[in-house]
CSV table of C-alpha atoms in Angstrom, one decimal:
chain,number,residue,atom,x,y,z
A,1,MET,CA,-33.0,20.6,-12.7
A,2,LYS,CA,-33.1,19.5,-9.0
A,3,ILE,CA,-29.7,18.3,-7.5
A,4,ILE,CA,-29.7,16.8,-4.0
A,5,ALA,CA,-26.0,16.8,-2.5
A,6,ASP,CA,-24.1,16.0,0.4
A,7,GLU,CA,-23.4,19.0,2.6
A,8,ASN,CA,-19.9,18.1,3.3
A,9,ILE,CA,-18.7,18.1,-0.5
A,10,PRO,CA,-16.8,21.4,-0.7
A,11,PHE,CA,-18.2,24.1,-2.9
A,12,VAL,CA,-20.9,21.7,-4.1
A,13,LYS,CA,-23.7,24.2,-4.0
A,14,GLU,CA,-21.6,27.2,-5.4
A,15,CYS,CA,-20.5,24.9,-8.3
A,16,PHE,CA,-23.5,23.0,-9.2
A,17,SER,CA,-26.0,26.0,-8.8
A,18,SER,CA,-25.0,27.0,-12.3
A,19,VAL,CA,-26.5,24.1,-13.6
A,20,GLY,CA,-29.5,23.6,-11.4
A,21,GLU,CA,-31.3,23.9,-8.1
A,22,CYS,CA,-28.7,22.5,-5.6
A,23,LEU,CA,-30.1,21.4,-2.3
A,24,THR,CA,-27.7,20.1,0.4
A,25,CYS,CA,-28.1,18.0,3.5
A,26,HIS,CA,-26.1,15.5,5.8
A,27,GLY,CA,-25.1,12.6,4.0
A,28,ARG,CA,-26.7,10.3,6.6
A,29,LYS,CA,-30.2,11.9,6.2
A,30,ILE,CA,-30.4,11.6,2.4
A,31,SER,CA,-33.7,9.6,2.2
A,32,ASN,CA,-36.1,8.4,-0.5
A,33,GLU,CA,-38.6,11.1,0.5
A,34,ILE,CA,-36.0,13.9,-0.2
A,35,LEU,CA,-35.2,12.3,-3.6
A,36,LYS,CA,-38.8,11.9,-5.0
A,37,ASP,CA,-38.5,14.8,-7.4
A,38,ALA,CA,-34.7,15.1,-7.8
A,39,ASP,CA,-33.0,14.7,-11.1
A,40,ALA,CA,-29.5,14.1,-9.6
A,41,LEU,CA,-27.8,12.8,-6.4
A,42,LEU,CA,-24.4,13.5,-5.3
A,43,VAL,CA,-22.9,11.6,-2.3
A,44,ARG,CA,-19.8,10.8,-0.4
A,45,SER,CA,-19.1,7.1,1.1
A,46,ILE,CA,-21.4,7.5,4.0
A,47,THR,CA,-24.7,7.3,1.9
A,48,LYS,CA,-25.8,3.9,0.8
A,49,VAL,CA,-27.3,4.2,-2.8
A,50,ASP,CA,-29.5,1.4,-3.5
A,51,GLU,CA,-33.1,0.4,-4.5
A,52,LYS,CA,-34.3,1.4,-1.2
A,53,LEU,CA,-33.0,4.9,-1.6
A,54,LEU,CA,-33.8,5.4,-5.2
A,55,ALA,CA,-37.2,3.7,-5.9
A,56,GLY,CA,-39.8,5.7,-7.3
A,57,SER,CA,-37.5,8.6,-7.6
A,58,ASN,CA,-36.8,11.0,-10.7
A,59,VAL,CA,-33.2,10.5,-10.3
A,60,LYS,CA,-31.2,10.0,-13.6
A,61,PHE,CA,-27.6,10.6,-12.5
A,62,VAL,CA,-25.8,9.6,-9.3
A,63,ALA,CA,-22.3,10.5,-8.5
A,64,THR,CA,-19.9,10.0,-5.5
A,65,ALA,CA,-17.2,12.4,-4.8
A,66,THR,CA,-14.8,9.6,-3.6
A,67,ILE,CA,-12.6,7.1,-5.3
A,68,GLY,CA,-14.3,4.1,-4.0
A,69,PHE,CA,-17.9,3.2,-4.7
A,70,GLU,CA,-18.8,0.1,-2.6
A,71,HIS,CA,-21.6,2.1,-1.2
A,72,ILE,CA,-23.2,2.3,-4.5
A,73,ASP,CA,-25.5,-0.5,-6.1
A,74,ILE,CA,-24.1,-0.2,-9.6
A,75,ASP,CA,-26.1,-3.1,-10.9
A,76,TYR,CA,-29.3,-1.3,-9.8
A,77,LEU,CA,-28.3,2.0,-11.6
A,78,ALA,CA,-27.4,0.2,-14.6
A,79,LYS,CA,-30.6,-1.7,-14.8
A,80,ASN,CA,-32.6,1.5,-14.5
A,81,ASN,CA,-30.5,3.5,-16.9
A,82,ILE,CA,-29.2,5.9,-14.2
A,83,GLY,CA,-26.2,7.6,-15.1
A,84,PHE,CA,-23.1,7.1,-12.6
A,85,SER,CA,-19.7,8.7,-11.9
A,86,SER,CA,-17.1,8.6,-9.2
A,87,ALA,CA,-13.7,10.5,-8.6
A,88,PRO,CA,-10.9,8.0,-9.1
A,89,GLY,CA,-7.6,9.2,-7.9
A,90,SER,CA,-9.0,12.6,-6.5
A,91,ASN,CA,-7.6,12.0,-2.9
A,92,ALA,CA,-4.8,9.5,-3.7
A,93,ASN,CA,-2.0,12.1,-3.2
A,94,SER,CA,-3.7,13.1,0.1
A,95,VAL,CA,-3.7,9.5,1.4
A,96,SER,CA,0.1,8.9,0.4
A,97,GLU,CA,0.9,12.1,2.4
A,98,TYR,CA,-1.0,10.8,5.3
A,99,ILE,CA,1.1,7.6,5.3
A,100,THR,CA,4.3,9.7,4.9
A,101,SER,CA,3.5,11.7,8.0
A,102,ALA,CA,2.6,8.4,9.9
A,103,ILE,CA,5.9,6.7,8.9
A,104,LEU,CA,8.1,9.8,9.7
A,105,ASN,CA,6.3,10.2,13.1
A,106,LEU,CA,6.5,6.5,14.1
A,107,ALA,CA,10.4,6.5,13.0
A,108,ASP,CA,10.6,9.5,15.6
A,109,LYS,CA,8.7,7.7,18.2
A,110,TYR,CA,10.5,4.4,18.0
A,111,ASP,CA,13.8,5.8,16.9
A,112,PHE,CA,14.3,3.7,13.6
A,113,ASP,CA,16.1,4.5,10.4
A,114,ILE,CA,13.4,4.5,7.5
A,115,ALA,CA,16.0,3.9,4.9
A,116,LYS,CA,16.6,0.6,6.6
A,117,LYS,CA,13.1,-0.4,6.6
A,118,SER,CA,10.9,-2.4,4.1
A,119,ILE,CA,7.3,-1.6,3.3
A,120,GLY,CA,4.7,-3.9,1.7
A,121,ILE,CA,2.0,-2.3,-0.1
A,122,ILE,CA,-1.3,-4.1,-0.5
A,123,GLY,CA,-3.2,-2.7,-3.4
A,124,VAL,CA,-1.3,-0.7,-6.0
A,125,GLY,CA,-3.8,1.6,-7.7
A,126,ASN,CA,-4.2,5.4,-7.6
A,127,VAL,CA,-3.2,5.4,-3.9
A,128,GLY,CA,-0.8,2.5,-3.6
A,129,SER,CA,1.2,3.7,-6.6
A,130,ARG,CA,1.6,7.1,-5.0
A,131,VAL,CA,2.7,5.5,-1.6
A,132,GLU,CA,5.1,3.4,-3.4
A,133,LYS,CA,6.8,6.6,-5.2
A,134,LYS,CA,7.0,8.4,-1.6
A,135,ALA,CA,8.3,5.3,0.1
A,136,LYS,CA,11.1,4.9,-2.6
A,137,ALA,CA,12.0,8.4,-2.1
A,138,LEU,CA,12.5,7.7,1.5
A,139,GLY,CA,15.0,5.1,0.7
A,140,MET,CA,12.6,2.1,1.7
A,141,LYS,CA,12.7,-1.3,0.0
A,142,VAL,CA,9.1,-1.7,-1.6
A,143,VAL,CA,7.2,-4.9,-2.0
A,144,LEU,CA,4.0,-4.7,-3.9
A,145,ASN,CA,1.0,-7.1,-3.7
A,146,ASP,CA,-2.0,-6.5,-6.2
A,147,PRO,CA,-3.5,-9.8,-7.5
A,148,PRO,CA,-5.7,-8.2,-10.1
A,149,LEU,CA,-3.0,-6.1,-11.6
A,150,ALA,CA,-0.7,-9.3,-11.4
A,151,ARG,CA,-3.2,-11.3,-13.5
A,152,GLN,CA,-3.9,-8.3,-15.9
A,153,THR,CA,-0.1,-7.4,-16.5
A,154,GLY,CA,1.8,-10.7,-15.8
A,155,ASP,CA,4.4,-8.2,-14.2
A,156,GLU,CA,6.5,-9.9,-11.6
A,157,LYS,CA,7.0,-6.9,-9.6
A,158,TYR,CA,3.6,-7.7,-8.1
A,159,ARG,CA,4.4,-10.2,-5.3
A,160,PRO,CA,2.3,-12.8,-3.5
A,161,LEU,CA,1.1,-11.8,-0.2
A,162,LYS,CA,3.4,-14.2,1.8
A,163,GLU,CA,6.2,-11.9,0.6
A,164,ILE,CA,4.5,-8.9,2.2
A,165,PHE,CA,4.6,-10.7,5.5
A,166,ASP,CA,8.5,-10.3,5.6
A,167,CYS,CA,8.2,-6.5,5.3
A,168,ASP,CA,8.7,-4.1,8.4
A,169,ILE,CA,5.6,-2.0,7.6
A,170,ILE,CA,2.5,-3.1,5.9
A,171,THR,CA,-0.1,-0.6,4.6
A,172,CYS,CA,-3.5,-1.4,3.0
A,173,HIS,CA,-4.9,0.3,0.0
A,174,THR,CA,-7.4,-1.9,-1.4
A,175,PRO,CA,-11.2,-1.5,-2.2
A,176,LEU,CA,-13.5,-3.5,-0.2
A,177,ASN,CA,-14.6,-6.7,-2.0
A,178,SER,CA,-17.2,-8.9,0.0
A,179,ASP,CA,-16.4,-12.0,-1.9
A,180,GLY,CA,-14.8,-13.6,-5.0
A,181,ILE,CA,-11.1,-14.4,-5.9
A,182,ASP,CA,-10.0,-10.8,-4.8
A,183,LYS,CA,-12.1,-10.8,-1.4
A,184,THR,CA,-10.6,-8.2,0.8
A,185,TYR,CA,-13.3,-8.3,3.5
A,186,HIS,CA,-11.1,-9.1,6.7
A,187,LEU,CA,-8.2,-9.7,4.6
A,188,ALA,CA,-6.3,-8.7,7.7
A,189,ASP,CA,-7.6,-11.5,9.8
A,190,GLU,CA,-6.1,-13.7,12.7
A,191,ALA,CA,-4.1,-15.7,10.0
A,192,PHE,CA,-2.8,-12.6,8.5
A,193,PHE,CA,-1.6,-11.0,11.6
A,194,LYS,CA,0.0,-14.3,12.8
A,195,SER,CA,2.0,-14.4,9.6
A,196,LEU,CA,3.7,-11.0,10.1
A,197,LYS,CA,7.2,-10.7,11.3
A,198,LYS,CA,7.7,-9.7,14.9
A,199,GLY,CA,8.0,-5.9,15.3
A,200,ALA,CA,5.9,-5.1,12.1
A,201,ILE,CA,4.0,-2.1,11.7
A,202,PHE,CA,0.2,-2.3,10.4
A,203,ILE,CA,-1.5,0.6,8.7
A,204,ASN,CA,-4.9,0.7,7.3
A,205,SER,CA,-6.3,3.6,5.5
A,206,SER,CA,-8.5,1.9,3.0
A,207,ARG,CA,-11.6,0.4,4.3
A,208,GLY,CA,-12.5,-0.3,7.8
A,209,LYS,CA,-13.7,-3.9,7.0
A,210,VAL,CA,-10.3,-4.8,5.5
A,211,HIS,CA,-9.2,-5.6,8.9
A,212,ASP,CA,-10.8,-7.8,11.5
A,213,THR,CA,-11.1,-5.5,14.6
A,214,GLY,CA,-11.0,-8.6,17.1
A,215,ALA,CA,-8.1,-10.2,15.4
A,216,LEU,CA,-6.2,-6.7,15.5
A,217,LYS,CA,-6.8,-6.2,19.0
A,218,ASN,CA,-5.8,-9.7,19.9
A,219,ILE,CA,-2.2,-9.2,17.8
A,220,ILE,CA,-1.8,-5.9,19.6
A,221,ARG,CA,-2.3,-7.5,23.0
A,222,THR,CA,0.3,-10.1,22.1
A,223,GLY,CA,3.1,-7.4,21.8
A,224,LYS,CA,3.9,-8.8,18.3
A,225,LEU,CA,3.4,-5.4,16.4
A,226,THR,CA,5.6,-2.5,17.0
A,227,ALA,CA,2.7,-0.1,16.0
A,228,ALA,CA,-0.4,0.2,14.5
A,229,VAL,CA,-2.0,3.0,12.6
A,230,LEU,CA,-5.8,3.3,11.6
A,231,ASP,CA,-7.8,5.8,9.7
A,232,VAL,CA,-10.6,3.5,8.9
A,233,TRP,CA,-12.7,1.5,11.4
A,234,GLU,CA,-15.4,-1.2,11.2
A,235,ASN,CA,-18.8,0.1,11.9
A,236,GLU,CA,-18.0,3.9,11.4
A,237,PRO,CA,-19.0,6.3,13.0
A,238,ASN,CA,-19.6,4.1,16.1
A,239,ILE,CA,-16.1,2.8,16.1
A,240,ASP,CA,-14.4,0.5,18.8
A,241,ILE,CA,-13.0,2.8,21.5
A,242,GLU,CA,-11.0,0.1,23.0
A,243,LEU,CA,-9.1,-0.4,19.7
A,244,LEU,CA,-8.6,3.3,19.4
A,245,GLU,CA,-6.7,3.2,22.7
A,246,MET,CA,-4.6,0.5,21.5
A,247,VAL,CA,-3.1,1.9,18.2
A,248,ASP,CA,-0.6,4.5,18.1
A,249,PHE,CA,-2.3,6.8,15.7
A,250,GLY,CA,-6.0,6.7,15.1
A,251,THR,CA,-8.0,9.2,12.8
A,252,PRO,CA,-11.4,9.8,11.8
A,253,HIS,CA,-11.4,8.6,8.2
A,254,ILE,CA,-9.7,11.7,6.9
A,255,ALA,CA,-6.6,10.4,5.2
A,256,GLY,CA,-7.9,11.5,2.0
A,257,TYR,CA,-9.2,14.9,3.3
A,258,SER,CA,-6.7,17.3,1.9
A,259,TYR,CA,-8.4,20.3,0.5
A,260,ASP,CA,-6.9,19.6,-3.0
A,261,GLY,CA,-8.4,16.3,-3.0
A,262,LYS,CA,-11.9,17.2,-1.9
A,263,VAL,CA,-12.1,20.0,-4.5
A,264,ALA,CA,-10.7,17.6,-7.2
A,265,GLY,CA,-13.4,15.0,-6.5
A,266,MET,CA,-16.2,17.7,-6.6
A,267,ILE,CA,-14.9,18.9,-9.9
A,268,MET,CA,-14.6,15.5,-11.3
A,269,ILE,CA,-18.3,14.7,-10.5
A,270,TYR,CA,-19.3,18.2,-11.9
A,271,GLU,CA,-17.8,17.6,-15.2
A,272,ALA,CA,-19.3,14.2,-15.3
A,273,PHE,CA,-22.8,15.6,-14.5
A,274,CYS,CA,-22.2,18.1,-17.3
A,275,ARG,CA,-21.4,15.4,-19.8
A,276,HIS,CA,-24.4,13.2,-18.8
A,277,PHE,CA,-27.0,16.1,-19.0
A,278,GLY,CA,-25.3,17.8,-22.1
A,279,VAL,CA,-24.8,21.2,-20.3
A,280,GLU,CA,-21.8,23.7,-20.6
A,281,LYS,CA,-19.4,23.5,-17.7
A,282,THR,CA,-18.3,26.9,-16.3
A,283,GLY,CA,-16.5,25.7,-13.1
A,284,LYS,CA,-12.8,24.8,-12.7
A,285,ILE,CA,-10.7,23.6,-9.9
A,286,GLU,CA,-8.5,26.9,-9.7
A,287,ASP,CA,-11.9,28.8,-8.9
A,288,PHE,CA,-12.3,27.1,-5.5
A,289,LEU,CA,-8.6,26.5,-4.3
A,290,PRO,CA,-7.3,29.2,-1.8
A,291,VAL,CA,-3.7,30.4,-1.7
A,292,PRO,CA,-1.8,28.0,0.5
A,293,LYS,CA,-0.9,29.5,3.9
A,294,ILE,CA,2.3,28.0,3.9
A,295,SER,CA,3.9,28.5,0.5
A,296,GLU,CA,7.5,28.2,1.7
A,297,ILE,CA,9.4,26.3,4.2
A,298,PHE,CA,13.1,27.0,5.0
A,299,ILE,CA,15.3,24.1,5.9
A,300,LYS,CA,18.1,25.2,8.3
A,301,ASN,CA,21.6,23.5,7.9
A,302,ASN,CA,21.3,22.4,11.5
A,303,GLU,CA,17.8,21.1,11.3
A,304,LYS,CA,18.1,17.5,12.8
A,305,LYS,CA,15.0,16.0,11.1
A,306,PRO,CA,14.3,18.1,8.0
A,307,LEU,CA,11.8,15.8,6.5
A,308,ARG,CA,9.7,15.4,9.6
A,309,PHE,CA,9.8,19.2,10.1
A,310,ALA,CA,8.6,20.0,6.6
A,311,VAL,CA,6.0,17.3,6.5
A,312,ASN,CA,4.6,18.0,9.9
A,313,SER,CA,4.3,21.7,9.1
A,314,LEU,CA,1.9,20.9,6.3
A,315,TYR,CA,0.2,17.6,7.8
A,316,ASP,CA,1.0,16.3,11.3
A,317,ILE,CA,-0.8,12.9,11.7
A,318,ARG,CA,-0.5,13.5,15.6
A,319,LYS,CA,-3.1,16.4,15.6
A,320,ASP,CA,-5.9,14.3,14.1
A,321,ASP,CA,-4.9,11.4,16.5
A,322,SER,CA,-5.4,13.8,19.4
A,323,ALA,CA,-8.5,15.2,18.2
A,324,LEU,CA,-10.3,11.6,17.7
A,325,ARG,CA,-9.1,10.5,21.2
A,326,GLN,CA,-11.3,13.0,22.8
A,327,MET,CA,-14.2,10.7,21.6
A,328,LYS,CA,-13.8,8.6,24.8
A,329,ASN,CA,-15.0,11.8,26.9
A,330,GLU,CA,-18.2,11.9,25.1
A,331,PRO,CA,-21.3,10.1,26.2
A,332,ALA,CA,-21.5,6.6,24.5
A,333,ASP,CA,-24.6,7.7,22.6
A,334,ASN,CA,-22.8,10.8,21.1
A,335,ARG,CA,-19.7,9.2,20.0
A,336,GLY,CA,-20.8,8.4,16.5
A,337,ALA,CA,-22.0,12.1,16.0
A,338,PHE,CA,-18.5,13.2,17.5
A,339,PHE,CA,-16.8,11.1,14.8
A,340,ASP,CA,-18.8,12.6,12.0
A,341,SER,CA,-18.3,16.1,13.3
A,342,LEU,CA,-14.6,15.7,13.1
A,343,ARG,CA,-14.9,14.8,9.5
A,344,LYS,CA,-17.5,17.7,8.6
A,345,ASN,CA,-15.4,20.4,10.5
A,346,TYR,CA,-12.0,19.1,9.3
A,347,PRO,CA,-9.5,22.0,8.7
A,348,VAL,CA,-8.1,23.1,5.5
A,349,ARG,CA,-5.2,20.9,4.8
A,350,ARG,CA,-3.2,21.7,1.6
A,351,GLU,CA,-1.0,19.2,-0.3
A,352,PHE,CA,2.8,19.2,-0.4
A,353,GLN,CA,2.8,20.3,-4.1
A,354,ASN,CA,1.7,23.7,-3.0
A,355,THR,CA,4.8,24.5,-1.0
A,356,THR,CA,8.3,25.1,-2.1
A,357,VAL,CA,11.1,23.9,0.3
A,358,ARG,CA,14.3,25.9,0.5
A,359,VAL,CA,17.1,23.6,1.0
A,360,ASP,CA,20.7,23.6,0.2
A,361,ASP,CA,21.7,19.9,0.3
A,362,THR,CA,21.3,18.3,-3.1
A,363,SER,CA,20.5,14.8,-1.9
A,364,LEU,CA,17.9,16.1,0.4
A,365,LYS,CA,16.5,18.3,-2.3
A,366,SER,CA,15.7,15.1,-4.3
A,367,VAL,CA,13.9,13.4,-1.5
A,368,PHE,CA,11.6,16.4,-1.1
A,369,GLU,CA,11.0,16.4,-4.7
A,370,GLY,CA,10.1,12.6,-4.4
A,371,LEU,CA,7.6,13.4,-1.8
A,372,GLY,CA,5.9,16.0,-3.9
A,373,PHE,CA,7.2,19.3,-2.6
A,374,LYS,CA,8.8,21.9,-4.8
A,375,THR,CA,12.2,22.9,-4.1
A,376,THR,CA,14.6,25.7,-4.4
A,377,LYS,CA,18.0,26.8,-2.9
């Protein structure tokens, strides 16, 4: 069995070689010619999978090691009896930790009390629900917006978008829907930004096309926003350099790039592959996760900002921001490749759950646990 896989899916060759011949290449270079005699295709979000890519091939199974699958033509796969799987929730915790680091570092930069702030979460699926949990652990007032869930459940905890506009921080965690009742393409447009309260903070780590680049630049110019944080951009990897220079933190679409999340996504599509082809699975997630470099963090009694200290010890958003800002030093025709290289060569980042925080303060201990850390005295 021949398997073509994106080279940036961690351990994909090591794991899938047990069930077939696994060949890897850059996700943007996967072509119809490469797939002619392939049985399975494993991708990430940068590869558009449709009739143009698959026509005339022998592919019987497609999987994406990502939570979203807007890059996959699901209807085409179904019509041609091609199996499909994604990795829902695999990197959700990673994104919620990214948001946590962003908020803690913004609080330090602008000297505000997080517990006195409200946060509006647009999209309350695997990612948004984890952001909610961490925001509540930080003492924030949380307002949730998710029209599909509101219709499905009738639960009044899902509030209309107009109530989100009153929040101090707005963070987007939606899929990209180009049309329909739940359209999210350019959800954050000129009218959206004009509706925000003065001094709001806008964060997007969902999909680049959820925000309108021009509208976001315009609202930043007016001074209405206190801050903006972007992990996703329109036209990736050829992002708007001017917008990068305008936001407080800009990162190269790596919010979900924890090592734990990457490996979990790979294992999920491996298991789906085995089910589809009826082969025995031998790989498991424990086989591929290394011992964390930071297994313990000690919080001293005189530590002024213990939460920020602990979170930044594992993930400091400022480092990714600094790395991406080097893009402006690249020739214009090499900036897309530079963006991709930051993603391809992303350092190992482990999730909070792998680290124990030693802390005496009981109330602080509960906050750390709410953020996902293990704790002990």
